[in-house]
PDB file of N, CA and C in Angstrom:
ATOM      1  N   UNK A 847     -17.532-147.689 103.654  1.00  0.00           N
ATOM      2  CA  UNK A 847     -19.176-148.313 103.838  1.00  0.00           C
ATOM      3  C   UNK A 847     -19.605-149.151 102.705  1.00  0.00           C
ATOM      4  N   UNK A 848     -20.238-149.973 103.281  1.00  0.00           N
ATOM      5  CA  UNK A 848     -21.020-150.961 102.348  1.00  0.00           C
ATOM      6  C   UNK A 848     -22.704-150.774 102.237  1.00  0.00           C
ATOM      7  N   UNK A 849     -22.752-150.476 100.616  1.00  0.00           N
ATOM      8  CA  UNK A 849     -24.434-149.699 100.355  1.00  0.00           C
ATOM      9  C   UNK A 849     -25.066-151.422 100.436  1.00  0.00           C
ATOM     10  N   UNK A 850     -26.062-151.531 101.045  1.00  0.00           N
ATOM     11  CA  UNK A 850     -27.223-152.465 100.679  1.00  0.00           C
ATOM     12  C   UNK A 850     -28.378-151.921  99.725  1.00  0.00           C
ATOM     13  N   UNK A 851     -28.658-153.055  98.844  1.00  0.00           N
ATOM     14  CA  UNK A 851     -30.034-152.705  98.255  1.00  0.00           C
ATOM     15  C   UNK A 851     -30.834-154.039  98.622  1.00  0.00           C
ATOM     16  N   UNK A 852     -31.866-153.742  98.625  1.00  0.00           N
ATOM     17  CA  UNK A 852     -33.002-154.836  98.201  1.00  0.00           C
ATOM     18  C   UNK A 852     -33.647-155.266  96.677  1.00  0.00           C
ATOM     19  N   UNK A 853     -33.389-156.534  96.593  1.00  0.00           N
ATOM     20  CA  UNK A 853     -34.247-156.768  94.847  1.00  0.00           C
ATOM     21  C   UNK A 853     -35.831-156.407  94.979  1.00  0.00           C
ATOM     22  N   UNK A 854     -36.148-155.971  94.148  1.00  0.00           N
ATOM     23  CA  UNK A 854     -37.618-155.428  93.598  1.00  0.00           C
ATOM     24  C   UNK A 854     -38.699-157.236  93.854  1.00  0.00           C
ATOM     25  N   UNK A 855     -37.696-158.209  93.308  1.00  0.00           N
ATOM     26  CA  UNK A 855     -38.528-159.293  92.982  1.00  0.00           C
ATOM     27  C   UNK A 855     -38.277-160.144  94.350  1.00  0.00           C
ATOM     28  N   UNK A 856     -37.109-160.572  94.670  1.00  0.00           N
ATOM     29  CA  UNK A 856     -37.164-161.550  95.660  1.00  0.00           C
ATOM     30  C   UNK A 856     -36.470-161.134  96.947  1.00  0.00           C
ATOM     31  N   UNK A 857     -36.830-159.683  97.257  1.00  0.00           N
ATOM     32  CA  UNK A 857     -36.415-158.957  98.266  1.00  0.00           C
ATOM     33  C   UNK A 857     -35.357-159.272  99.071  1.00  0.00           C
ATOM     34  N   UNK A 858     -34.663-160.134  98.674  1.00  0.00           N
ATOM     35  CA  UNK A 858     -33.136-160.388  99.309  1.00  0.00           C
ATOM     36  C   UNK A 858     -32.248-159.115  99.455  1.00  0.00           C
ATOM     37  N   UNK A 859     -31.868-158.709 100.164  1.00  0.00           N
ATOM     38  CA  UNK A 859     -30.919-157.668 100.218  1.00  0.00           C
ATOM     39  C   UNK A 859     -29.614-158.282  99.852  1.00  0.00           C
ATOM     40  N   UNK A 860     -28.789-157.311  99.023  1.00  0.00           N
ATOM     41  CA  UNK A 860     -27.537-157.594  98.912  1.00  0.00           C
ATOM     42  C   UNK A 860     -26.663-156.145  98.511  1.00  0.00           C
ATOM     43  N   UNK A 861     -25.173-155.974  98.193  1.00  0.00           N
ATOM     44  CA  UNK A 861     -24.463-155.298  98.168  1.00  0.00           C
ATOM     45  C   UNK A 861     -24.878-154.474  96.650  1.00  0.00           C
ATOM     46  N   UNK A 862     -24.999-153.372  96.754  1.00  0.00           N
ATOM     47  CA  UNK A 862     -25.123-152.423  95.108  1.00  0.00           C
ATOM     48  C   UNK A 862     -24.570-152.824  93.989  1.00  0.00           C
ATOM     49  N   UNK A 863     -23.549-153.114  94.148  1.00  0.00           N
ATOM     50  CA  UNK A 863     -22.604-153.536  93.046  1.00  0.00           C
ATOM     51  C   UNK A 863     -23.442-154.701  92.823  1.00  0.00           C
ATOM     52  N   UNK A 864     -23.797-155.770  93.345  1.00  0.00           N
ATOM     53  CA  UNK A 864     -24.410-157.143  93.099  1.00  0.00           C
ATOM     54  C   UNK A 864     -25.705-156.831  92.343  1.00  0.00           C
ATOM     55  N   UNK A 865     -26.120-155.965  92.448  1.00  0.00           N
ATOM     56  CA  UNK A 865     -27.857-155.463  91.783  1.00  0.00           C
ATOM     57  C   UNK A 865     -27.421-154.928  90.541  1.00  0.00           C
ATOM     58  N   UNK A 866     -28.361-155.114  89.524  1.00  0.00           N
ATOM     59  CA  UNK A 866     -28.476-154.283  88.298  1.00  0.00           C
ATOM     60  C   UNK A 866     -29.637-152.908  88.687  1.00  0.00           C
ATOM     61  N   UNK A 867     -29.393-151.885  88.465  1.00  0.00           N
ATOM     62  CA  UNK A 867     -30.356-150.894  88.720  1.00  0.00           C
ATOM     63  C   UNK A 867     -30.781-150.155  87.098  1.00  0.00           C
ATOM     64  N   UNK A 868     -32.425-149.951  87.379  1.00  0.00           N
ATOM     65  CA  UNK A 868     -33.040-149.606  86.494  1.00  0.00           C
ATOM     66  C   UNK A 868     -33.998-148.360  86.720  1.00  0.00           C
ATOM     67  N   UNK A 869     -33.516-147.472  85.587  1.00  0.00           N
ATOM     68  CA  UNK A 869     -33.644-145.975  86.087  1.00  0.00           C
ATOM     69  C   UNK A 869     -35.125-145.793  85.407  1.00  0.00           C
ATOM     70  N   UNK A 870     -35.665-144.290  85.414  1.00  0.00           N
ATOM     71  CA  UNK A 870     -36.696-143.766  84.108  1.00  0.00           C
ATOM     72  C   UNK A 870     -35.733-142.680  84.074  1.00  0.00           C
ATOM     73  N   UNK A 871     -36.046-142.416  82.429  1.00  0.00           N
ATOM     74  CA  UNK A 871     -35.350-141.519  81.874  1.00  0.00           C
ATOM     75  C   UNK A 871     -36.507-141.314  80.752  1.00  0.00           C
ATOM     76  N   UNK A 872     -37.328-140.244  80.850  1.00  0.00           N
ATOM     77  CA  UNK A 872     -38.053-139.767  79.816  1.00  0.00           C
ATOM     78  C   UNK A 872     -39.264-140.920  79.330  1.00  0.00           C
ATOM     79  N   UNK A 873     -39.843-141.149  80.633  1.00  0.00           N
ATOM     80  CA  UNK A 873     -40.930-142.297  81.184  1.00  0.00           C
ATOM     81  C   UNK A 873     -40.475-143.621  80.508  1.00  0.00           C
ATOM     82  N   UNK A 874     -39.144-144.109  79.875  1.00  0.00           N
ATOM     83  CA  UNK A 874     -38.681-145.109  79.297  1.00  0.00           C
ATOM     84  C   UNK A 874     -37.531-145.877  80.445  1.00  0.00           C
ATOM     85  N   UNK A 875     -37.659-147.177  80.748  1.00  0.00           N
ATOM     86  CA  UNK A 875     -36.652-148.276  81.617  1.00  0.00           C
ATOM     87  C   UNK A 875     -35.700-148.006  81.127  1.00  0.00           C
ATOM     88  N   UNK A 876     -34.517-147.721  81.740  1.00  0.00           N
ATOM     89  CA  UNK A 876     -33.236-147.903  81.554  1.00  0.00           C
ATOM     90  C   UNK A 876     -32.446-148.390  82.289  1.00  0.00           C
ATOM     91  N   UNK A 877     -31.339-149.475  82.218  1.00  0.00           N
ATOM     92  CA  UNK A 877     -30.504-150.129  82.705  1.00  0.00           C
ATOM     93  C   UNK A 877     -29.523-148.682  82.780  1.00  0.00           C
ATOM     94  N   UNK A 878     -29.094-148.624  84.327  1.00  0.00           N
ATOM     95  CA  UNK A 878     -28.149-147.867  85.206  1.00  0.00           C
ATOM     96  C   UNK A 878     -26.679-148.355  85.196  1.00  0.00           C
ATOM     97  N   UNK A 879     -26.244-148.275  84.193  1.00  0.00           N
ATOM     98  CA  UNK A 879     -24.400-149.297  84.181  1.00  0.00           C
ATOM     99  C   UNK A 879     -23.898-149.077  85.327  1.00  0.00           C
ATOM    100  N   UNK A 880     -23.582-147.535  85.332  1.00  0.00           N
ATOM    101  CA  UNK A 880     -22.716-146.847  86.397  1.00  0.00           C
ATOM    102  C   UNK A 880     -23.915-146.803  87.491  1.00  0.00           C
ATOM    103  N   UNK A 881     -24.680-146.855  87.828  1.00  0.00           N
ATOM    104  CA  UNK A 881     -25.471-146.818  88.962  1.00  0.00           C
ATOM    105  C   UNK A 881     -24.972-145.199  89.486  1.00  0.00           C
ATOM    106  N   UNK A 882     -25.050-144.082  88.514  1.00  0.00           N
ATOM    107  CA  UNK A 882     -25.178-143.060  89.167  1.00  0.00           C
ATOM    108  C   UNK A 882     -25.766-141.938  88.154  1.00  0.00           C
ATOM    109  N   UNK A 883     -26.950-142.436  87.200  1.00  0.00           N
ATOM    110  CA  UNK A 883     -27.946-141.497  87.146  1.00  0.00           C
ATOM    111  C   UNK A 883     -28.817-141.011  87.739  1.00  0.00           C
ATOM    112  N   UNK A 884     -29.245-139.359  87.919  1.00  0.00           N
ATOM    113  CA  UNK A 884     -29.587-138.946  88.943  1.00  0.00           C
ATOM    114  C   UNK A 884     -31.202-139.177  88.316  1.00  0.00           C
ATOM    115  N   UNK A 885     -31.790-140.296  89.544  1.00  0.00           N
ATOM    116  CA  UNK A 885     -32.954-140.388  88.886  1.00  0.00           C
ATOM    117  C   UNK A 885     -33.756-141.151  89.920  1.00  0.00           C
ATOM    118  N   UNK A 886     -34.896-141.566  90.168  1.00  0.00           N
ATOM    119  CA  UNK A 886     -35.684-142.688  91.171  1.00  0.00           C
ATOM    120  C   UNK A 886     -34.924-144.107  90.312  1.00  0.00           C
ATOM    121  N   UNK A 887     -34.845-145.078  91.162  1.00  0.00           N
ATOM    122  CA  UNK A 887     -34.062-146.127  90.640  1.00  0.00           C
ATOM    123  C   UNK A 887     -34.809-147.364  91.596  1.00  0.00           C
ATOM    124  N   UNK A 888     -34.549-148.506  90.543  1.00  0.00           N
ATOM    125  CA  UNK A 888     -35.167-149.790  91.236  1.00  0.00           C
ATOM    126  C   UNK A 888     -33.633-150.851  91.257  1.00  0.00           C
ATOM    127  N   UNK A 889     -33.721-151.715  91.913  1.00  0.00           N
ATOM    128  CA  UNK A 889     -32.900-153.089  92.078  1.00  0.00           C
ATOM    129  C   UNK A 889     -33.193-154.142  91.592  1.00  0.00           C
ATOM    130  N   UNK A 890     -32.820-155.007  90.894  1.00  0.00           N
ATOM    131  CA  UNK A 890     -33.274-156.393  90.701  1.00  0.00           C
ATOM    132  C   UNK A 890     -31.636-156.926  90.575  1.00  0.00           C
ATOM    133  N   UNK A 891     -32.340-158.043  91.021  1.00  0.00           N
ATOM    134  CA  UNK A 891     -30.764-159.671  90.997  1.00  0.00           C
ATOM    135  C   UNK A 891     -30.519-159.528  89.165  1.00  0.00           C
ATOM    136  N   UNK A 892     -29.379-159.959  89.111  1.00  0.00           N
ATOM    137  CA  UNK A 892     -28.969-160.324  87.705  1.00  0.00           C
ATOM    138  C   UNK A 892     -29.130-161.586  87.150  1.00  0.00           C
ATOM    139  N   UNK A 893     -30.696-162.310  87.784  1.00  0.00           N
ATOM    140  CA  UNK A 893     -30.885-163.726  87.709  1.00  0.00           C
ATOM    141  C   UNK A 893     -32.184-163.500  87.114  1.00  0.00           C
ATOM    142  N   UNK A 894     -31.993-165.049  86.080  1.00  0.00           N
ATOM    143  CA  UNK A 894     -33.119-165.399  85.518  1.00  0.00           C
ATOM    144  C   UNK A 894     -34.455-165.351  86.444  1.00  0.00           C
ATOM    145  N   UNK A 895     -34.577-165.713  87.185  1.00  0.00           N
ATOM    146  CA  UNK A 895     -35.648-166.156  88.083  1.00  0.00           C
ATOM    147  C   UNK A 895     -36.412-164.828  88.788  1.00  0.00           C
ATOM    148  N   UNK A 896     -35.828-164.200  88.644  1.00  0.00           N
ATOM    149  CA  UNK A 896     -36.137-162.461  89.539  1.00  0.00           C
ATOM    150  C   UNK A 896     -36.977-161.743  88.587  1.00  0.00           C
ATOM    151  N   UNK A 897     -35.642-162.110  87.427  1.00  0.00           N
ATOM    152  CA  UNK A 897     -36.293-160.951  85.886  1.00  0.00           C
ATOM    153  C   UNK A 897     -37.832-161.844  85.479  1.00  0.00           C
ATOM    154  N   UNK A 898     -37.894-163.268  85.300  1.00  0.00           N
ATOM    155  CA  UNK A 898     -39.042-163.429  85.555  1.00  0.00           C
ATOM    156  C   UNK A 898     -40.522-162.973  86.327  1.00  0.00           C
ATOM    157  N   UNK A 899     -39.781-163.575  87.534  1.00  0.00           N
ATOM    158  CA  UNK A 899     -41.045-163.252  88.504  1.00  0.00           C
ATOM    159  C   UNK A 899     -41.487-161.740  88.337  1.00  0.00           C
ATOM    160  N   UNK A 900     -40.942-160.822  88.011  1.00  0.00           N
ATOM    161  CA  UNK A 900     -41.127-159.345  87.737  1.00  0.00           C
ATOM    162  C   UNK A 900     -41.840-159.358  86.625  1.00  0.00           C
ATOM    163  N   UNK A 901     -41.565-160.113  85.340  1.00  0.00           N
ATOM    164  CA  UNK A 901     -42.115-159.975  84.319  1.00  0.00           C
ATOM    165  C   UNK A 901     -43.982-160.742  84.362  1.00  0.00           C
ATOM    166  N   UNK A 902     -43.712-161.390  85.388  1.00  0.00           N
ATOM    167  CA  UNK A 902     -45.102-162.453  85.159  1.00  0.00           C
ATOM    168  C   UNK A 902     -46.712-161.139  86.116  1.00  0.00           C
ATOM    169  N   UNK A 903     -45.827-160.216  86.412  1.00  0.00           N
ATOM    170  CA  UNK A 903     -46.754-159.413  87.294  1.00  0.00           C
ATOM    171  C   UNK A 903     -47.494-158.959  86.511  1.00  0.00           C
ATOM    172  N   UNK A 904     -49.069-158.384  86.761  1.00  0.00           N
ATOM    173  CA  UNK A 904     -49.836-157.718  85.600  1.00  0.00           C
ATOM    174  C   UNK A 904     -49.287-156.643  85.062  1.00  0.00           C
ATOM    175  N   UNK A 905     -49.321-155.478  86.706  1.00  0.00           N
ATOM    176  CA  UNK A 905     -48.837-154.462  85.639  1.00  0.00           C
ATOM    177  C   UNK A 905     -47.251-154.084  86.892  1.00  0.00           C
ATOM    178  N   UNK A 906     -46.295-154.281  85.882  1.00  0.00           N
ATOM    179  CA  UNK A 906     -44.781-154.064  86.658  1.00  0.00           C
ATOM    180  C   UNK A 906     -44.689-152.719  87.186  1.00  0.00           C
ATOM    181  N   UNK A 907     -45.709-151.754  86.307  1.00  0.00           N
ATOM    182  CA  UNK A 907     -45.108-150.150  86.619  1.00  0.00           C
ATOM    183  C   UNK A 907     -45.633-150.078  88.114  1.00  0.00           C
ATOM    184  N   UNK A 908     -46.617-150.698  88.606  1.00  0.00           N
ATOM    185  CA  UNK A 908     -47.278-150.749  90.354  1.00  0.00           C
ATOM    186  C   UNK A 908     -46.265-151.469  91.101  1.00  0.00           C
ATOM    187  N   UNK A 909     -45.451-152.601  90.597  1.00  0.00           N
ATOM    188  CA  UNK A 909     -44.167-152.881  91.353  1.00  0.00           C
ATOM    189  C   UNK A 909     -43.180-152.322  91.549  1.00  0.00           C
ATOM    190  N   UNK A 910     -42.639-151.556  90.532  1.00  0.00           N
ATOM    191  CA  UNK A 910     -41.108-150.578  90.447  1.00  0.00           C
ATOM    192  C   UNK A 910     -41.185-149.578  91.037  1.00  0.00           C
ATOM    193  N   UNK A 911     -42.725-148.978  91.128  1.00  0.00           N
ATOM    194  CA  UNK A 911     -42.739-147.573  91.803  1.00  0.00           C
ATOM    195  C   UNK A 911     -41.806-146.390  91.248  1.00  0.00           C
ATOM    196  N   UNK A 912     -41.518-146.770  90.052  1.00  0.00           N
ATOM    197  CA  UNK A 912     -41.152-145.473  89.139  1.00  0.00           C
ATOM    198  C   UNK A 912     -41.652-145.337  88.010  1.00  0.00           C
ATOM    199  N   UNK A 913     -41.897-144.182  87.634  1.00  0.00           N
ATOM    200  CA  UNK A 913     -42.701-143.941  86.040  1.00  0.00           C
ATOM    201  C   UNK A 913     -42.498-144.028  84.838  1.00  0.00           C
ATOM    202  N   UNK A 914     -42.514-145.776  84.442  1.00  0.00           N
ATOM    203  CA  UNK A 914     -42.057-145.807  83.251  1.00  0.00           C
ATOM    204  C   UNK A 914     -43.289-146.572  82.125  1.00  0.00           C
ATOM    205  N   UNK A 915     -43.292-146.636  81.211  1.00  0.00           N
ATOM    206  CA  UNK A 915     -44.009-147.707  80.347  1.00  0.00           C
ATOM    207  C   UNK A 915     -44.010-148.620  80.601  1.00  0.00           C
ATOM    208  N   UNK A 916     -44.998-149.176  80.696  1.00  0.00           N
ATOM    209  CA  UNK A 916     -45.358-150.605  80.759  1.00  0.00           C
ATOM    210  C   UNK A 916     -44.590-151.224  79.728  1.00  0.00           C
ATOM    211  N   UNK A 917     -44.406-151.217  78.193  1.00  0.00           N
ATOM    212  CA  UNK A 917     -44.071-151.969  76.998  1.00  0.00           C
ATOM    213  C   UNK A 917     -42.573-151.640  77.726  1.00  0.00           C
ATOM    214  N   UNK A 918     -41.831-150.025  77.680  1.00  0.00           N
ATOM    215  CA  UNK A 918     -40.528-149.526  78.253  1.00  0.00           C
ATOM    216  C   UNK A 918     -40.053-150.737  79.169  1.00  0.00           C
ATOM    217  N   UNK A 919     -40.418-151.286  80.141  1.00  0.00           N
ATOM    218  CA  UNK A 919     -39.717-151.942  81.490  1.00  0.00           C
ATOM    219  C   UNK A 919     -40.173-153.254  81.000  1.00  0.00           C
ATOM    220  N   UNK A 920     -40.840-154.006  80.627  1.00  0.00           N
ATOM    221  CA  UNK A 920     -41.191-155.189  79.730  1.00  0.00           C
ATOM    222  C   UNK A 920     -40.006-155.928  78.913  1.00  0.00           C
ATOM    223  N   UNK A 921     -40.312-154.567  77.878  1.00  0.00           N
ATOM    224  CA  UNK A 921     -38.999-154.866  76.867  1.00  0.00           C
ATOM    225  C   UNK A 921     -37.162-155.233  77.211  1.00  0.00           C
ATOM    226  N   UNK A 922     -37.399-154.191  78.109  1.00  0.00           N
ATOM    227  CA  UNK A 922     -35.884-154.055  79.066  1.00  0.00           C
ATOM    228  C   UNK A 922     -35.557-155.214  80.034  1.00  0.00           C
ATOM    229  N   UNK A 923     -36.609-155.748  80.890  1.00  0.00           N
ATOM    230  CA  UNK A 923     -36.503-157.427  81.576  1.00  0.00           C
ATOM    231  C   UNK A 923     -36.096-158.334  80.465  1.00  0.00           C
ATOM    232  N   UNK A 924     -36.610-158.272  79.405  1.00  0.00           N
ATOM    233  CA  UNK A 924     -36.972-159.710  78.463  1.00  0.00           C
ATOM    234  C   UNK A 924     -35.458-159.075  77.887  1.00  0.00           C
ATOM    235  N   UNK A 925     -35.036-158.500  77.690  1.00  0.00           N
ATOM    236  CA  UNK A 925     -33.486-158.017  77.104  1.00  0.00           C
ATOM    237  C   UNK A 925     -32.472-159.130  77.997  1.00  0.00           C
ATOM    238  N   UNK A 926     -32.809-158.327  79.456  1.00  0.00           N
ATOM    239  CA  UNK A 926     -32.086-158.850  80.511  1.00  0.00           C
ATOM    240  C   UNK A 926     -32.549-160.098  81.056  1.00  0.00           C
ATOM    241  N   UNK A 927     -32.784-160.764  80.775  1.00  0.00           N
ATOM    242  CA  UNK A 927     -33.410-161.909  80.896  1.00  0.00           C
ATOM    243  C   UNK A 927     -32.519-163.137  80.073  1.00  0.00           C
ATOM    244  N   UNK A 928     -32.306-162.167  78.642  1.00  0.00           N
ATOM    245  CA  UNK A 928     -31.936-163.520  77.754  1.00  0.00           C
ATOM    246  C   UNK A 928     -30.200-163.921  77.578  1.00  0.00           C
TER     247      UNK A 928
END
């Protein structure tokens, strides 16, 4: 069974394995490389356009719907974009 998820930035639907998963751990945004961390998460394309789009949002925490510190998610996205 193929698991389909939606990118939070571009809203395109892709296979779970094609997307990056970001979760909240102790209020900090963490990249879930195994995609198995037991926490609410969001999915984003591994694409500079999607990462840049999310970084342009004034309050990313409202977009991502997980409880993380604004600075934490911004830093993680900047690192992904490099």
